[in-house]
Short mmCIF file of C-alpha atoms (C1' of nucleotides) in Angstrom, two decimals:
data_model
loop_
_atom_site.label_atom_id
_atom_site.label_comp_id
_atom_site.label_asym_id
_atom_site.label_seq_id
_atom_site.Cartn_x
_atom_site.Cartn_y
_atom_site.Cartn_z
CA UNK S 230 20.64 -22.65 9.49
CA UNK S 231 20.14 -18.84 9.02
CA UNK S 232 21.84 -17.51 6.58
CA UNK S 233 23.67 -18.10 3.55
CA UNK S 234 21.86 -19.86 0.37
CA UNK S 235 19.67 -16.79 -1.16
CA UNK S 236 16.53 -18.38 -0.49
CA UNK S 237 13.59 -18.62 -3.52
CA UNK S 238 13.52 -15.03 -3.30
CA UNK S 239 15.29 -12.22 -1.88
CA UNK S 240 15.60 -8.27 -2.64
CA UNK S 241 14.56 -5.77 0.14
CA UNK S 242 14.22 -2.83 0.95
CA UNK S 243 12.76 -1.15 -1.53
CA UNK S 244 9.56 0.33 0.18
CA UNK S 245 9.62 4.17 -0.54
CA UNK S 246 11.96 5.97 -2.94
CA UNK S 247 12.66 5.39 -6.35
CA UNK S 248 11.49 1.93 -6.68
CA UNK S 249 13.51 -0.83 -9.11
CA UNK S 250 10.68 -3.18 -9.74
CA UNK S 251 10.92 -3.83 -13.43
CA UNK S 252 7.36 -3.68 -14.10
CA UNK S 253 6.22 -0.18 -15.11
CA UNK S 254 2.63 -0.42 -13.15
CA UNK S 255 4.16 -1.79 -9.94
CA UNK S 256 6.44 1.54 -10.03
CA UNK S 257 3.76 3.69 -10.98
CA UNK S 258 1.47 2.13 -8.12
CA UNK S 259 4.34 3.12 -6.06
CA UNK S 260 4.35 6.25 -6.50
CA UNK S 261 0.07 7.35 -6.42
CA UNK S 262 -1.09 4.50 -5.01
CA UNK S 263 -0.01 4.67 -1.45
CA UNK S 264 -2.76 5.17 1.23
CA UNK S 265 -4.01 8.73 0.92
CA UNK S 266 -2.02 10.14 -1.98
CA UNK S 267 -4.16 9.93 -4.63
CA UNK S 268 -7.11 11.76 -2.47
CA UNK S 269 -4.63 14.36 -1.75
CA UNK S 270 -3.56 15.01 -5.25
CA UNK S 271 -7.35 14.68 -6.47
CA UNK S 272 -7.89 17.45 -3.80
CA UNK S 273 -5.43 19.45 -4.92
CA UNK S 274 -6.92 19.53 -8.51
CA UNK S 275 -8.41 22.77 -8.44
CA UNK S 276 -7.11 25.06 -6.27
CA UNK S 277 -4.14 25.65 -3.82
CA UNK S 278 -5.55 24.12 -0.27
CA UNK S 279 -4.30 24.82 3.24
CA UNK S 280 -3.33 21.87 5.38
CA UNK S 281 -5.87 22.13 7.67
CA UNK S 282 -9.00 21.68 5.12
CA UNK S 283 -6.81 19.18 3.74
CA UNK S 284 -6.93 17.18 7.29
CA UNK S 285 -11.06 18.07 6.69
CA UNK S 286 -11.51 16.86 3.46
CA UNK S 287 -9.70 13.93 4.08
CA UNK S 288 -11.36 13.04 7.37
CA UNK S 289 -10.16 9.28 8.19
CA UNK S 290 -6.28 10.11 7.54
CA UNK S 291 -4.48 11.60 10.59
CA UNK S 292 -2.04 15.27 10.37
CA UNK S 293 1.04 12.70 10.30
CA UNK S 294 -0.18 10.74 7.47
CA UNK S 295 -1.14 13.76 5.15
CA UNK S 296 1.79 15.53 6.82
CA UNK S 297 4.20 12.81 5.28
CA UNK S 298 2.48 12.40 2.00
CA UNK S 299 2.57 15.84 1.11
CA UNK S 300 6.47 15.85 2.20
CA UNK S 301 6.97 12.78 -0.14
CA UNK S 302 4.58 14.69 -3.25
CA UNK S 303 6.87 17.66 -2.83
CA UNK S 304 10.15 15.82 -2.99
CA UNK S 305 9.06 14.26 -6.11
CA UNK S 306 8.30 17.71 -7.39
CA UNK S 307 4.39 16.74 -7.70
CA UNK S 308 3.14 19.85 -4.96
CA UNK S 309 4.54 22.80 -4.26
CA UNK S 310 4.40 24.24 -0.68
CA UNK S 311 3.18 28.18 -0.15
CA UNK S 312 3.86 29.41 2.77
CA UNK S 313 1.06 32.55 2.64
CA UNK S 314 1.08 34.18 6.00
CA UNK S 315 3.66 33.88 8.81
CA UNK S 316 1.95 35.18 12.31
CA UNK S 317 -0.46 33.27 12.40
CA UNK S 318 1.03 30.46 10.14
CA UNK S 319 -0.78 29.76 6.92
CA UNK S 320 0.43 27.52 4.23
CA UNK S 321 -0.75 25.92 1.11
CA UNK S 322 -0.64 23.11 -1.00
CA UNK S 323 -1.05 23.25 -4.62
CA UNK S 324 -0.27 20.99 -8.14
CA UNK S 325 2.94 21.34 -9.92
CA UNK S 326 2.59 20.55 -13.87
CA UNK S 327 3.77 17.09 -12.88
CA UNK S 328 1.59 16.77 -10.56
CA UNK S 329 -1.37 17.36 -12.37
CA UNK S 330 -0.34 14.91 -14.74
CA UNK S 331 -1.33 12.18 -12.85
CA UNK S 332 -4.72 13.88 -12.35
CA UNK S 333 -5.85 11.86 -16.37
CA UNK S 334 -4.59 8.80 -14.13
CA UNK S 335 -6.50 9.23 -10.97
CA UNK S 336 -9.66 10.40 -12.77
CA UNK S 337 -9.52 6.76 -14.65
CA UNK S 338 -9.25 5.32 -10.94
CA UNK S 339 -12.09 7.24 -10.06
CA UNK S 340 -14.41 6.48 -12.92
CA UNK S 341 -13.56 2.73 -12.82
CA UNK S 342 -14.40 2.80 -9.05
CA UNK S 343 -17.78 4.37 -9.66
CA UNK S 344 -19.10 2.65 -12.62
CA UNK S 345 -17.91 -0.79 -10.70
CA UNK S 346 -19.66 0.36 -7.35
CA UNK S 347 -16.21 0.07 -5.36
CA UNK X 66 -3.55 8.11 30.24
CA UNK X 67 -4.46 5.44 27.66
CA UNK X 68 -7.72 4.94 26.58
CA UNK X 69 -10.83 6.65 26.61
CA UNK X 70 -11.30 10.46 25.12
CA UNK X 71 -11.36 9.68 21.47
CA UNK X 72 -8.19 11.65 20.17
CA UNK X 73 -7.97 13.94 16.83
CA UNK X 74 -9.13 10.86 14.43
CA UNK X 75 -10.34 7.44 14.97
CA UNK X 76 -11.35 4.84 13.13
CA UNK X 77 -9.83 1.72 12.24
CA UNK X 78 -9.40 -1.72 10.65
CA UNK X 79 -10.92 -0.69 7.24
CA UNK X 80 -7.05 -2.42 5.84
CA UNK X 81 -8.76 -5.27 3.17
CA UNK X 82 -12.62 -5.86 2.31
CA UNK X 83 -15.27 -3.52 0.85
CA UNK X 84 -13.23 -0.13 2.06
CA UNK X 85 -15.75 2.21 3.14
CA UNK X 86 -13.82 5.31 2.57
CA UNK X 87 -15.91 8.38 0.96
CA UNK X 88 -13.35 9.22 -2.02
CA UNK X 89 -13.60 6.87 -4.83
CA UNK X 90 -10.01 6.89 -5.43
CA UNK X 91 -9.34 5.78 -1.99
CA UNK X 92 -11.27 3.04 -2.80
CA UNK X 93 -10.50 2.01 -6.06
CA UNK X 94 -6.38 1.99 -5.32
CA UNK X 95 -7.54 -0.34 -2.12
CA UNK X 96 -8.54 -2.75 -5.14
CA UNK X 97 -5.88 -2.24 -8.00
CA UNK X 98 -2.65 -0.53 -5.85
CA UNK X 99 -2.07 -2.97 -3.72
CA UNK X 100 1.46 -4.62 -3.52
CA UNK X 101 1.36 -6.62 -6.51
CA UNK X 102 -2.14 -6.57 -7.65
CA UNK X 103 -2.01 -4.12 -10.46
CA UNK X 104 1.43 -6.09 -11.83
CA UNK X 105 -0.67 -9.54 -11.81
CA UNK X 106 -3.80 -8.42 -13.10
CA UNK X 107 -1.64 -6.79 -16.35
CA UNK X 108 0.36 -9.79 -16.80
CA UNK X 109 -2.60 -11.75 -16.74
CA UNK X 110 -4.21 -9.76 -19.79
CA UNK X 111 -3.41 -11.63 -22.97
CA UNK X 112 -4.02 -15.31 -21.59
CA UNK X 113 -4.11 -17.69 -18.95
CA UNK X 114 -1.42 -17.99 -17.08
CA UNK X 115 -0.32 -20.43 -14.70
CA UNK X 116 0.80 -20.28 -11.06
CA UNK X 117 4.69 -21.16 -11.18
CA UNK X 118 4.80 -18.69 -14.41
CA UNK X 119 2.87 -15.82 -12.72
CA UNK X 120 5.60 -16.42 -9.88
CA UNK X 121 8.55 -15.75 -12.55
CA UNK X 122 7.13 -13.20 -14.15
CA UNK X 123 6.85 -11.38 -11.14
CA UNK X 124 10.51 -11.58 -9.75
CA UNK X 125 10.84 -10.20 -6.52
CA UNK X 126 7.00 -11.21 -4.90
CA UNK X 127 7.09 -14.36 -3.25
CA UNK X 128 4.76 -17.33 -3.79
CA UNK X 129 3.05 -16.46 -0.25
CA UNK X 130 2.00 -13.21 -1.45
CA UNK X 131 0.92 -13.83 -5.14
CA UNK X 132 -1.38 -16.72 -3.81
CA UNK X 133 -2.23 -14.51 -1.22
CA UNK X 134 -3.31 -11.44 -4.00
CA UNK X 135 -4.60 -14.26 -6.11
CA UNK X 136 -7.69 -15.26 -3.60
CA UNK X 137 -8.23 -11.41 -3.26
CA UNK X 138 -8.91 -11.09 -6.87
CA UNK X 139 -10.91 -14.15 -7.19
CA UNK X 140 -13.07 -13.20 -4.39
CA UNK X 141 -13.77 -10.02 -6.16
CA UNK X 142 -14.22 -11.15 -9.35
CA UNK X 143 -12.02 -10.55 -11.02
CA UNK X 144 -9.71 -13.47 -11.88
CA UNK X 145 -10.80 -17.16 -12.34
CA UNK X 146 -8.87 -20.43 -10.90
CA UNK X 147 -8.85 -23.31 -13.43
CA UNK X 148 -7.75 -26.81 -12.67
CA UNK X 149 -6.03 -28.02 -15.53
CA UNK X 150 -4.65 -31.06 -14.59
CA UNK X 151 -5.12 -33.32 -11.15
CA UNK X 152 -1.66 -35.65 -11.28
CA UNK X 153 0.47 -33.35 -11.65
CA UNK X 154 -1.25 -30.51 -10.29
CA UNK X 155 -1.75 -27.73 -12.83
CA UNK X 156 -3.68 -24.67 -12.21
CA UNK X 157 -4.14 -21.70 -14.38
CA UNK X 158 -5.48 -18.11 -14.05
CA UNK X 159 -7.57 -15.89 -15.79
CA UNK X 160 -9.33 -12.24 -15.90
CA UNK X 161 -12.94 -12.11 -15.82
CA UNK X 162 -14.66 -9.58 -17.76
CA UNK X 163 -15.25 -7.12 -14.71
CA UNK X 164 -10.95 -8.13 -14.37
CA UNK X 165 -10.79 -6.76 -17.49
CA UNK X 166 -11.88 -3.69 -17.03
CA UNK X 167 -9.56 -2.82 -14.92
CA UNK X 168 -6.92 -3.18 -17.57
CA UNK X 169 -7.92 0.61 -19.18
CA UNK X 170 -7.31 1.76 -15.84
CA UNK X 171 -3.59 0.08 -15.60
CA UNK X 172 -2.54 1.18 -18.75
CA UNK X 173 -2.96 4.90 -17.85
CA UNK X 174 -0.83 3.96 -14.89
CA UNK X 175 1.91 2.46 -17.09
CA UNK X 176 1.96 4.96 -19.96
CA UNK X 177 2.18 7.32 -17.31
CA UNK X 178 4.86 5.64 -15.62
CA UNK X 179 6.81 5.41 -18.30
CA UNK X 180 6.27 8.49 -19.96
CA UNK X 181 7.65 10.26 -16.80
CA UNK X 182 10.06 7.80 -16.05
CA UNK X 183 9.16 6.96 -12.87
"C1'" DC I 177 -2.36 27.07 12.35
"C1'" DG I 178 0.87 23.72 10.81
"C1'" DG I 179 3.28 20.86 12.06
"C1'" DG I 180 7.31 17.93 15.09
"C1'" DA I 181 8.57 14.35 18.60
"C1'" DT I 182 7.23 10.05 20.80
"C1'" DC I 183 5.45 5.88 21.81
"C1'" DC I 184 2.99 1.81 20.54
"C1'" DT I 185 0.62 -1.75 17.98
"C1'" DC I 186 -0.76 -4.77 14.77
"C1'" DA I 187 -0.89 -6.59 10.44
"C1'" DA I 188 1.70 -7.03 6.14
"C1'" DA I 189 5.46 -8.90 4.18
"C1'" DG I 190 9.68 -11.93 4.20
"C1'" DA I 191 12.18 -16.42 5.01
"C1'" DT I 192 12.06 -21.18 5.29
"C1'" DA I 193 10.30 -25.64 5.30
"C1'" DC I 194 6.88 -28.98 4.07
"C1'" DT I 195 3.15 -31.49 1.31
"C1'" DG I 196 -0.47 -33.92 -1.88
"C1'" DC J 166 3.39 -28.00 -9.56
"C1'" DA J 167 0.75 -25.31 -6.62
"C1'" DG J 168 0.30 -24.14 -2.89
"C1'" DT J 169 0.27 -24.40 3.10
"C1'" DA J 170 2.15 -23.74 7.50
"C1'" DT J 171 4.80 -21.18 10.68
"C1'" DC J 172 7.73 -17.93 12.59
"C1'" DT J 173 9.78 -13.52 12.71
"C1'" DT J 174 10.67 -8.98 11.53
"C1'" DT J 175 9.66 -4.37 10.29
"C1'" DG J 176 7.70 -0.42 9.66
"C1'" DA J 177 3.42 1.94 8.34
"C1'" DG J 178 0.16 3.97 10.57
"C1'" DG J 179 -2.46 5.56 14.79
"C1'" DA J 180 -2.71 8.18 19.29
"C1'" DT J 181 -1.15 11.80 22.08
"C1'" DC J 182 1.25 15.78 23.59
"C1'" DC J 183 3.81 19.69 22.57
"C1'" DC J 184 5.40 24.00 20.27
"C1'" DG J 185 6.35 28.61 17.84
#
DNA sequence: CGGGATCCTCAAAGATACTG
DNA sequence: CAGTATCTTTGAGGATCCCG
């Protein structure tokens, strides 16, 4: 009564990490929409930015959270982590080409949100 | 040791409904990069399309959770229920104009996507 | 300053079964 | 066909403390 028989649908596991889903949006959605990373990449847009004004300008998402995304961003070659001073510890966040390539996509985001009052 | 003090960050239970967060991006994925929601809305863009097809299309979400992102859209707007049929039951859906519009915004996602083959 | 290690919770997502 | 109902799991995300 618990197993066997591949219910109406199945497939797991697929929550981070090069996702399978056929559909190209869904994938894509993946990878910039999860909570925080698109503010963090829009942040990024201009200038290298140190973790710390990072937590700032992103006041709602806790150290962990932006902690994490960054880590993700950077494993998918999208930041690039500085490390600018070593006593006391200052690092730095900025854009790699890639990454600013999904600034044209964000900024759509953006504008859609604002004319539509979301 | 619990409660009380108000640690590093607070605030909570912003997860569905008019998001309140400042960035605009934040909000807008809330609408369109949820689980699901961007797929449906684009495979809803040439016509109608009815429940038990939407389902298919979408391999891998189960019926709970497209119903589920259905009502979300529909209470913003953005898609429309119609009853085609009583006996048997036959229900279709549909964008709205404002459903629409969100369309431009998908299709940077997906060209994106696919351009960097993500 | 920039995190890492822990602990905890709740809500999102999955599985399964049922119905008008 | 188009959902509902229910139960369970899981893991994302929050809170807190600590550290070099």
């Amino acid at each position: 009564m618990q197993n066997g028989h591949e219910g109406q649908q199945s497939r797991k596991r697929n929550s981070r990490e090069t996702c399978l889903e056929p559909c190209a949006i869904e994938r894509g959605m993946r990878v910039i929409g999860g909570k925080w990373t698109g503010s963090i990449i829009y942040h990024l847009k201009d200038e290298p930015v140190r973790f710390n004004d990072l937590v700032r300008m992103l006041g709602g998402a806790s150290k962990k959270m932006i902690d994490q995304r960054l880590k993700e961003l950077e494993s998918r070659n999208m930041v690039v982590r500085k490390v600018l001073n070593d006593r006391p510890v200052a690092v730095s966040y900025e854009l790699t080409d890639f990454g600013r390539s999904a600034l044209k996509v964000l900024d759509a985001v953006r504008q859609w949100s604002e004319a539509n009052d979301i």
